[in-house]
mmCIF file of C-alpha atoms in Angstrom:
data_model
loop_
_atom_site.group_PDB
_atom_site.id
_atom_site.type_symbol
_atom_site.label_atom_id
_atom_site.label_comp_id
_atom_site.label_asym_id
_atom_site.label_seq_id
_atom_site.Cartn_x
_atom_site.Cartn_y
_atom_site.Cartn_z
ATOM 1 C CA MET A 1 170.321 225.419 50.095
ATOM 2 C CA THR A 2 166.888 224.112 50.696
ATOM 3 C CA LYS A 3 164.590 225.440 53.176
ATOM 4 C CA LYS A 4 164.961 222.320 55.366
ATOM 5 C CA SER A 5 168.893 222.304 55.430
ATOM 6 C CA MET A 6 168.903 226.117 55.804
ATOM 7 C CA THR A 7 166.570 225.850 58.809
ATOM 8 C CA CYS A 8 168.410 223.173 60.661
ATOM 9 C CA VAL A 9 171.812 224.997 60.113
ATOM 10 C CA LEU A 10 170.280 227.965 61.738
ATOM 11 C CA VAL A 11 169.000 226.015 64.540
ATOM 12 C CA LEU A 12 172.352 224.645 65.203
ATOM 13 C CA ILE A 13 174.311 227.883 65.237
ATOM 14 C CA VAL A 14 172.084 230.592 66.585
ATOM 15 C CA LEU A 15 171.561 231.715 70.249
ATOM 16 C CA ALA A 16 173.157 228.974 72.397
ATOM 17 C CA ALA A 17 173.372 231.328 75.245
ATOM 18 C CA ILE A 18 169.798 232.594 75.398
ATOM 19 C CA VAL A 19 167.751 229.925 73.382
ATOM 20 C CA SER A 20 167.464 226.139 72.998
ATOM 21 C CA LEU A 21 165.984 224.618 69.955
ATOM 22 C CA ALA A 22 164.821 221.132 70.025
ATOM 23 C CA GLY A 23 165.405 220.279 66.329
ATOM 24 C CA CYS A 24 163.335 219.899 63.210
ATOM 25 C CA THR A 25 160.237 217.625 63.969
ATOM 26 C CA ALA A 26 157.612 215.960 61.736
ATOM 27 C CA PRO A 27 155.012 218.488 60.308
ATOM 28 C CA SER A 28 151.822 219.167 62.062
ATOM 29 C CA THR A 29 148.337 219.203 60.344
ATOM 30 C CA ASP A 30 147.046 221.847 62.601
ATOM 31 C CA HIS A 31 148.510 225.065 60.875
ATOM 32 C CA LYS A 32 147.723 227.889 58.444
ATOM 33 C CA ALA A 33 149.416 227.435 55.029
ATOM 34 C CA THR A 34 150.721 231.012 55.357
ATOM 35 C CA LEU A 35 151.512 233.577 57.816
ATOM 36 C CA ALA A 36 150.464 237.050 57.020
ATOM 37 C CA GLY A 37 152.719 240.082 57.709
ATOM 38 C CA LYS A 38 149.818 241.827 59.349
ATOM 39 C CA ASP A 39 149.440 238.958 61.840
ATOM 40 C CA VAL A 40 152.988 238.860 63.123
ATOM 41 C CA PHE A 41 152.215 241.860 65.435
ATOM 42 C CA ASP A 42 148.539 242.386 65.541
ATOM 43 C CA PRO A 43 147.687 245.492 67.690
ATOM 44 C CA ALA A 44 144.257 244.084 68.579
ATOM 45 C CA LYS A 45 145.862 240.901 70.149
ATOM 46 C CA PHE A 46 148.526 242.287 72.650
ATOM 47 C CA SER A 47 149.528 245.134 74.289
ATOM 48 C CA MET A 48 153.347 244.769 74.950
ATOM 49 C CA ALA A 49 156.032 242.366 74.035
ATOM 50 C CA THR A 50 159.792 242.196 74.629
ATOM 51 C CA TYR A 51 162.673 240.325 73.139
ATOM 52 C CA THR A 52 166.384 239.895 73.670
ATOM 53 C CA ILE A 53 168.246 240.285 70.491
ATOM 54 C CA ALA A 54 171.631 238.360 69.601
ATOM 55 C CA THR A 55 173.647 237.300 66.644
ATOM 56 C CA ALA A 56 174.738 234.047 65.577
ATOM 57 C CA GLU A 57 178.053 234.547 67.351
ATOM 58 C CA ASN A 58 175.853 234.451 70.478
ATOM 59 C CA GLN A 59 176.712 238.194 70.989
ATOM 60 C CA SER A 60 174.061 240.278 72.772
ATOM 61 C CA GLN A 61 172.601 243.013 70.582
ATOM 62 C CA GLY A 62 170.197 244.742 73.081
ATOM 63 C CA LEU A 63 166.499 244.653 73.495
ATOM 64 C CA LEU A 64 163.243 245.050 71.514
ATOM 65 C CA THR A 65 160.015 246.334 72.763
ATOM 66 C CA VAL A 66 156.856 246.259 70.746
ATOM 67 C CA LEU A 67 153.944 248.049 72.041
ATOM 68 C CA ALA A 68 150.305 248.106 70.706
ATOM 69 C CA TYR A 69 147.969 251.240 70.584
ATOM 70 C CA PRO A 70 144.680 250.387 68.923
ATOM 71 C CA GLY A 71 142.065 252.780 68.197
ATOM 72 C CA GLU A 72 144.083 255.992 67.549
ATOM 73 C CA LYS A 73 143.124 258.688 65.231
ATOM 74 C CA ASP A 74 145.415 257.837 62.550
ATOM 75 C CA GLY A 75 145.059 254.101 62.812
ATOM 76 C CA ASP A 76 145.994 251.192 65.161
ATOM 77 C CA ARG A 77 149.562 252.032 66.124
ATOM 78 C CA LEU A 78 152.532 249.658 66.694
ATOM 79 C CA ALA A 79 155.397 251.427 68.413
ATOM 80 C CA SER A 80 158.601 249.389 68.548
ATOM 81 C CA VAL A 81 162.110 250.379 69.810
ATOM 82 C CA THR A 82 165.528 248.773 69.799
ATOM 83 C CA VAL A 83 167.891 249.737 72.492
ATOM 84 C CA SER A 84 171.761 248.709 72.477
ATOM 85 C CA GLY A 85 173.911 250.779 74.758
ATOM 86 C CA ASN A 86 173.210 254.462 74.421
ATOM 87 C CA VAL A 87 171.699 253.991 70.849
ATOM 88 C CA SER A 88 167.969 253.415 70.458
ATOM 89 C CA SER A 89 165.591 253.575 67.417
ATOM 90 C CA ARG A 90 161.955 253.855 67.562
ATOM 91 C CA LEU A 91 159.368 253.233 64.984
ATOM 92 C CA ASP A 92 155.690 254.317 65.234
ATOM 93 C CA ALA A 93 153.665 252.973 62.488
ATOM 94 C CA TRP A 94 149.850 253.703 62.077
ATOM 95 C CA LEU A 95 148.196 250.766 60.332
ATOM 96 C CA ASN A 96 145.110 251.378 58.094
ATOM 97 C CA ARG A 97 141.657 249.784 58.843
ATOM 98 C CA SER A 98 142.424 246.403 57.107
ATOM 99 C CA HIS A 99 145.868 246.415 58.461
ATOM 100 C CA GLU A 100 147.080 245.709 54.841
ATOM 101 C CA GLY A 101 149.026 248.896 54.825
ATOM 102 C CA VAL A 102 150.637 251.653 56.928
ATOM 103 C CA ASN A 103 148.928 255.172 56.880
ATOM 104 C CA ASN A 104 152.180 256.790 58.261
ATOM 105 C CA ALA A 105 155.209 256.163 60.238
ATOM 106 C CA THR A 106 157.908 258.181 62.040
ATOM 107 C CA LEU A 107 161.445 257.095 63.084
ATOM 108 C CA THR A 108 163.415 258.558 66.146
ATOM 109 C CA VAL A 109 166.923 257.640 66.541
ATOM 110 C CA ILE A 110 168.914 258.674 69.636
ATOM 111 C CA ASP A 111 172.642 258.205 70.193
ATOM 112 C CA GLY A 112 175.496 259.776 72.111
ATOM 113 C CA GLU A 113 175.436 262.916 69.591
ATOM 114 C CA GLY A 114 171.776 263.703 69.610
ATOM 115 C CA MET A 115 168.447 262.785 68.232
ATOM 116 C CA GLN A 116 166.664 262.698 64.969
ATOM 117 C CA THR A 117 162.972 262.176 63.960
ATOM 118 C CA VAL A 118 162.060 261.490 60.351
ATOM 119 C CA ALA A 119 158.967 260.551 58.473
ATOM 120 C CA MET A 120 159.401 257.125 56.893
ATOM 121 C CA PRO A 121 158.420 256.851 53.131
ATOM 122 C CA LYS A 122 155.172 255.104 52.922
ATOM 123 C CA SER A 123 156.447 252.699 50.191
ATOM 124 C CA LEU A 124 158.704 250.811 52.812
ATOM 125 C CA ASN A 125 155.364 250.030 54.754
ATOM 126 C CA MET A 126 157.476 248.808 57.689
ATOM 127 C CA THR A 127 155.485 247.675 60.837
ATOM 128 C CA THR A 128 158.475 247.147 63.310
ATOM 129 C CA MET A 129 161.821 248.248 64.132
ATOM 130 C CA ASP A 130 163.762 244.935 63.622
ATOM 131 C CA GLU A 131 165.766 243.479 60.799
ATOM 132 C CA THR A 132 162.897 241.642 59.207
ATOM 133 C CA TRP A 133 161.471 244.591 57.148
ATOM 134 C CA ASN A 134 158.191 243.037 57.882
ATOM 135 C CA THR A 135 155.324 244.581 56.044
ATOM 136 C CA PRO A 136 151.644 244.012 56.385
ATOM 137 C CA GLY A 137 151.479 242.491 52.706
ATOM 138 C CA SER A 138 154.380 240.141 53.462
ATOM 139 C CA THR A 139 153.598 236.365 53.476
ATOM 140 C CA TYR A 140 155.550 233.450 54.922
ATOM 141 C CA ASP A 141 155.142 229.848 54.052
ATOM 142 C CA TYR A 142 154.439 226.946 56.449
ATOM 143 C CA TYR A 143 157.538 224.871 57.027
ATOM 144 C CA GLY A 144 157.041 222.546 59.850
ATOM 145 C CA THR A 145 156.854 222.419 63.765
ATOM 146 C CA ASP A 146 159.647 222.789 66.329
ATOM 147 C CA SER A 147 159.995 223.310 69.921
ATOM 148 C CA VAL A 148 162.021 226.160 71.548
ATOM 149 C CA ILE A 149 163.155 227.369 74.904
ATOM 150 C CA VAL A 150 163.314 231.075 75.259
ATOM 151 C CA PRO A 151 163.618 233.544 78.339
ATOM 152 C CA ALA A 152 159.656 233.527 78.588
ATOM 153 C CA GLY A 153 159.711 229.743 78.928
ATOM 154 C CA GLN A 154 159.400 226.372 76.832
ATOM 155 C CA TYR A 155 157.040 226.271 73.928
ATOM 156 C CA ASN A 156 156.443 222.746 72.372
ATOM 157 C CA ASN A 157 155.308 222.342 68.811
ATOM 158 C CA CYS A 158 155.579 225.674 67.522
ATOM 159 C CA THR A 159 154.515 226.395 63.817
ATOM 160 C CA VAL A 160 157.405 227.439 61.843
ATOM 161 C CA TYR A 161 156.994 229.929 58.864
ATOM 162 C CA TYR A 162 159.688 230.823 56.490
ATOM 163 C CA GLY A 163 160.001 233.535 53.971
ATOM 164 C CA THR A 164 162.538 235.203 51.512
ATOM 165 C CA LYS A 165 162.288 238.843 50.309
ATOM 166 C CA THR A 166 164.075 241.572 48.455
ATOM 167 C CA ILE A 167 163.488 245.216 49.163
ATOM 168 C CA GLN A 168 164.975 248.364 47.583
ATOM 169 C CA TYR A 169 166.471 250.782 49.988
ATOM 170 C CA MET A 170 168.693 253.648 49.365
ATOM 171 C CA GLY A 171 169.131 252.631 45.910
ATOM 172 C CA SER A 172 170.394 249.125 47.002
ATOM 173 C CA ASN A 173 168.558 245.698 46.822
ATOM 174 C CA LEU A 174 168.564 243.910 50.269
ATOM 175 C CA SER A 175 167.798 240.164 50.164
ATOM 176 C CA PHE A 176 167.272 238.036 52.992
ATOM 177 C CA GLU A 177 165.572 235.119 54.765
ATOM 178 C CA VAL A 178 163.109 235.155 57.674
ATOM 179 C CA ILE A 179 161.844 232.356 60.059
ATOM 180 C CA TYR A 180 159.039 232.871 62.551
ATOM 181 C CA TYR A 181 157.942 230.418 65.339
ATOM 182 C CA MET A 182 154.425 230.842 66.347
ATOM 183 C CA HIS A 183 152.638 229.188 69.229
ATOM 184 C CA PRO A 184 148.725 229.284 69.926
ATOM 185 C CA SER A 185 149.489 230.463 73.552
ATOM 186 C CA SER A 186 151.202 233.695 72.298
ATOM 187 C CA PRO A 187 149.778 236.564 70.331
ATOM 188 C CA VAL A 188 153.279 237.412 68.928
ATOM 189 C CA PRO A 189 156.239 235.350 67.717
ATOM 190 C CA ILE A 190 157.950 233.097 70.322
ATOM 191 C CA PHE A 191 161.264 233.442 68.399
ATOM 192 C CA TYR A 192 162.296 234.577 64.886
ATOM 193 C CA MET A 193 165.581 234.885 63.027
ATOM 194 C CA VAL A 194 166.837 236.929 60.010
ATOM 195 C CA LYS A 195 169.547 235.728 57.645
ATOM 196 C CA SER A 196 171.055 238.467 55.336
ATOM 197 C CA SER A 197 174.497 239.273 53.936
ATOM 198 C CA ASP A 198 175.426 240.876 57.331
ATOM 199 C CA GLY A 199 174.857 237.592 59.110
ATOM 200 C CA ILE A 200 172.119 236.379 61.501
ATOM 201 C CA VAL A 201 170.028 238.186 64.008
ATOM 202 C CA ALA A 202 167.647 236.411 66.282
ATOM 203 C CA TYR A 203 164.796 237.550 68.588
ATOM 204 C CA ALA A 204 163.873 235.552 71.571
ATOM 205 C CA LEU A 205 160.620 236.503 73.653
ATOM 206 C CA ASN A 206 161.232 237.768 77.104
ATOM 207 C CA SER A 207 157.549 238.598 77.931
ATOM 208 C CA VAL A 208 154.191 239.274 76.396
ATOM 209 C CA TYR A 209 150.958 240.786 77.623
ATOM 210 C CA GLY A 210 147.269 240.614 76.449
ATOM 211 C CA PRO A 211 145.422 243.309 74.721
ATOM 212 C CA ASP A 212 143.874 244.727 78.039
ATOM 213 C CA ASP A 213 146.809 244.255 80.395
ATOM 214 C CA ILE A 214 148.135 247.177 82.091
ATOM 215 C CA ASP A 215 149.281 246.206 85.445
ATOM 216 C CA SER A 216 149.656 242.417 85.690
ATOM 217 C CA THR A 217 153.643 242.843 86.375
ATOM 218 C CA PRO A 218 155.873 245.505 87.666
ATOM 219 C CA GLU A 219 157.369 245.795 84.033
ATOM 220 C CA ARG A 220 153.897 246.289 82.578
ATOM 221 C CA THR A 221 152.867 248.926 85.157
ATOM 222 C CA ALA A 222 155.975 251.081 84.535
ATOM 223 C CA GLN A 223 155.382 251.087 80.863
ATOM 224 C CA SER A 224 151.694 251.757 81.306
ATOM 225 C CA TYR A 225 152.482 254.742 83.573
ATOM 226 C CA PHE A 226 154.769 256.303 81.237
ATOM 227 C CA ASP A 227 152.625 255.763 78.176
ATOM 228 C CA ARG A 228 149.828 257.641 80.027
ATOM 229 C CA ILE A 229 152.176 260.448 80.971
ATOM 230 C CA SER A 230 153.423 260.693 77.395
ATOM 231 C CA SER A 231 149.879 260.811 75.973
ATOM 232 C CA GLY A 232 148.903 263.494 78.486
ATOM 233 C CA GLU A 233 146.319 261.141 80.319
ATOM 234 C CA TYR A 234 147.531 262.266 83.794
ATOM 235 C CA THR A 235 144.313 261.130 85.690
ATOM 236 C CA ARG A 236 144.547 257.732 84.102
ATOM 237 C CA ALA A 237 148.403 257.638 85.049
ATOM 238 C CA ALA A 238 147.286 258.579 88.673
ATOM 239 C CA ARG A 239 145.196 255.448 89.037
ATOM 240 C CA LEU A 240 148.359 253.414 88.782
ATOM 241 C CA LEU A 241 149.665 255.305 91.806
ATOM 242 C CA VAL A 242 148.927 254.640 95.475
ATOM 243 C CA THR A 243 149.920 256.081 98.898
ATOM 244 C CA VAL A 244 150.711 254.130 102.054
ATOM 245 C CA ASP A 245 149.209 255.155 105.470
ATOM 246 C CA GLY A 246 150.694 252.795 107.986
ATOM 247 C CA SER A 247 149.861 249.497 106.486
ATOM 248 C CA THR A 248 146.902 250.780 104.451
ATOM 249 C CA LEU A 249 147.110 251.391 100.750
ATOM 250 C CA LYS A 250 144.996 254.408 99.470
ATOM 251 C CA PRO A 251 144.559 255.999 95.966
ATOM 252 C CA MET A 252 145.586 259.316 95.311
ATOM 253 C CA GLY A 253 143.483 262.060 96.507
ATOM 254 C CA ARG A 254 141.898 264.505 94.096
ATOM 255 C CA ASP A 255 144.272 267.451 95.364
ATOM 256 C CA SER A 256 146.992 265.370 94.708
ATOM 257 C CA ILE A 257 145.991 264.413 91.248
ATOM 258 C CA LEU A 258 145.345 268.018 90.240
ATOM 259 C CA SER A 259 148.700 268.991 91.476
ATOM 260 C CA MET A 260 150.236 266.031 89.583
ATOM 261 C CA GLU A 261 148.331 267.238 86.335
ATOM 262 C CA GLU A 262 149.466 270.691 86.724
ATOM 263 C CA ASN A 263 153.135 269.745 87.135
ATOM 264 C CA MET A 264 153.174 267.204 84.407
ATOM 265 C CA SER A 265 151.484 269.262 81.882
ATOM 266 C CA ARG A 266 154.341 271.890 82.241
ATOM 267 C CA THR A 267 156.816 269.242 81.154
ATOM 268 C CA TYR A 268 154.835 267.029 78.761
ATOM 269 C CA GLY A 269 152.085 269.149 77.452
ATOM 270 C CA THR A 270 149.273 267.310 75.795
ATOM 271 C CA ALA A 271 150.183 264.136 74.031
ATOM 272 C CA GLY A 272 153.867 264.759 74.424
ATOM 273 C CA GLU A 273 153.923 268.094 72.513
ATOM 274 C CA LYS A 274 156.772 269.480 74.931
ATOM 275 C CA MET A 275 158.486 266.311 76.110
ATOM 276 C CA ALA A 276 158.410 262.800 74.473
ATOM 277 C CA ILE A 277 159.416 259.401 75.718
ATOM 278 C CA GLN A 278 161.625 257.171 73.691
ATOM 279 C CA TYR A 279 161.512 254.105 75.860
ATOM 280 C CA ILE A 280 161.193 252.872 79.294
ATOM 281 C CA LEU A 281 162.962 249.515 80.449
ATOM 282 C CA THR A 282 163.006 247.763 83.614
ATOM 283 C CA ASP A 283 166.106 245.962 84.403
ATOM 284 C CA SER A 284 165.783 244.805 88.208
ATOM 285 C CA ILE A 285 162.969 243.809 90.300
ATOM 286 C CA GLN A 286 163.870 242.981 93.984
ATOM 287 C CA SER A 287 161.417 241.963 96.678
ATOM 288 C CA THR A 288 161.085 244.406 99.592
ATOM 289 C CA GLY A 289 158.743 242.203 101.770
ATOM 290 C CA ARG A 290 155.054 242.919 102.177
ATOM 291 C CA ILE A 291 152.900 246.024 102.861
ATOM 292 C CA GLY A 292 149.517 245.565 104.319
ATOM 293 C CA GLY A 293 149.594 241.943 103.453
ATOM 294 C CA HIS A 294 150.575 242.622 99.738
ATOM 295 C CA ASN A 295 153.913 241.629 98.088
ATOM 296 C CA ALA A 296 156.065 244.779 97.442
ATOM 297 C CA VAL A 297 159.029 245.237 95.228
ATOM 298 C CA ALA A 298 161.798 247.895 94.188
ATOM 299 C CA VAL A 299 161.884 248.312 90.437
ATOM 300 C CA HIS A 300 164.849 249.941 88.703
ATOM 301 C CA TRP A 301 164.039 251.312 85.309
ATOM 302 C CA SER A 302 165.989 253.516 82.692
ATOM 303 C CA SER A 303 164.442 255.682 80.088
ATOM 304 C CA ILE A 304 165.262 258.352 77.454
ATOM 305 C CA HIS A 305 162.842 261.569 77.409
ATOM 306 C CA TYR A 306 163.500 264.088 74.759
ATOM 307 C CA SER A 307 162.187 267.686 73.647
ATOM 308 C CA ARG A 308 161.626 267.959 69.877
ATOM 309 C CA SER A 309 162.407 271.755 69.681
ATOM 310 C CA PRO A 310 164.977 272.386 70.765
ATOM 311 C CA GLY A 311 166.219 268.874 70.254
ATOM 312 C CA GLN A 312 167.431 267.775 73.847
ATOM 313 C CA VAL A 313 167.815 264.415 75.250
ATOM 314 C CA TYR A 314 167.669 263.285 78.866
ATOM 315 C CA TYR A 315 169.029 259.909 80.012
ATOM 316 C CA ILE A 316 167.051 258.992 83.081
ATOM 317 C CA ASP A 317 167.023 256.116 85.535
ATOM 318 C CA GLY A 318 165.275 255.598 88.813
ATOM 319 C CA THR A 319 163.387 253.185 91.162
ATOM 320 C CA PHE A 320 159.740 252.683 91.731
ATOM 321 C CA ASN A 321 158.606 251.049 94.904
ATOM 322 C CA MET A 322 155.444 248.850 93.806
ATOM 323 C CA VAL A 323 152.871 246.794 95.740
ATOM 324 C CA ASP A 324 150.540 244.128 94.299
ATOM 325 C CA ASP A 325 147.115 245.429 95.102
ATOM 326 C CA GLY A 326 144.863 243.544 92.591
ATOM 327 C CA GLY A 327 147.457 244.727 90.018
ATOM 328 C CA TRP A 328 150.875 246.425 90.530
ATOM 329 C CA LYS A 329 150.743 250.009 91.616
ATOM 330 C CA ILE A 330 153.530 252.527 92.234
ATOM 331 C CA ILE A 331 153.880 253.892 95.717
ATOM 332 C CA VAL A 332 154.220 257.758 95.979
#
């Protein structure tokens, strides 16, 4: 099957429920000849992206979140997590200076029976926890242009890249085809598909945030808050909190911050040495009116926190009341 026929067949059968594809269009001259694996998710160009995952049969497979943490001691980190029901898999991969390889990576899998954290073999060189087995050294060839509608919106004249690859894993050869839809308005793929012997899996963009974004939406604020808690940066986490005095918003006072630091350090320690966070997902945002002239919402979230030793898993959900005060803040 040619690349053209394969692409158009995928376009016709994948994700009718969550994504609409406009069909193959004439090639554009404004494009790069190849897409490098290191540029698919570049931690210098975004802070957070979320995707809906589905199969060719339009069956929802869950959610993918990709997070960027540039400038860490072991290299620029990409953290990605897939969540489907009570099963989640998280890959943390630290890229080398040139982003041509992975310094190290850890995989944490949590299901109804418990959790397991393992060091990933460097030879796999994976960057994200999805079905693409993308490595920094992968290359994808330019195919053409196409338009697509995903939960994040409509994107016209996306540049489409295509690649095939075969990898060795657990003594077996795995062969598959990958298509990426890239658009100049987004630092991450708008849409991508993987075809293997197991079928087709597709990823449709829900949301994406720039590299310096910490609080532009309630979803981003919730993630930023838990990121700072998980890394032991409790004072920075407190900057995302406000109190309400009548109709006046106030930052947390020094005594309250010190009390928070003491309480949190007992649970999480320094940089998650006691408790760690697998993921945080916001699944409902409801308007609650206005506070002091600012929009306010109730944000329902779910999360998994765990301790490594002893290995214990905690499924947690809750609601944050938030207010838009030059960026979304959590009311305490």
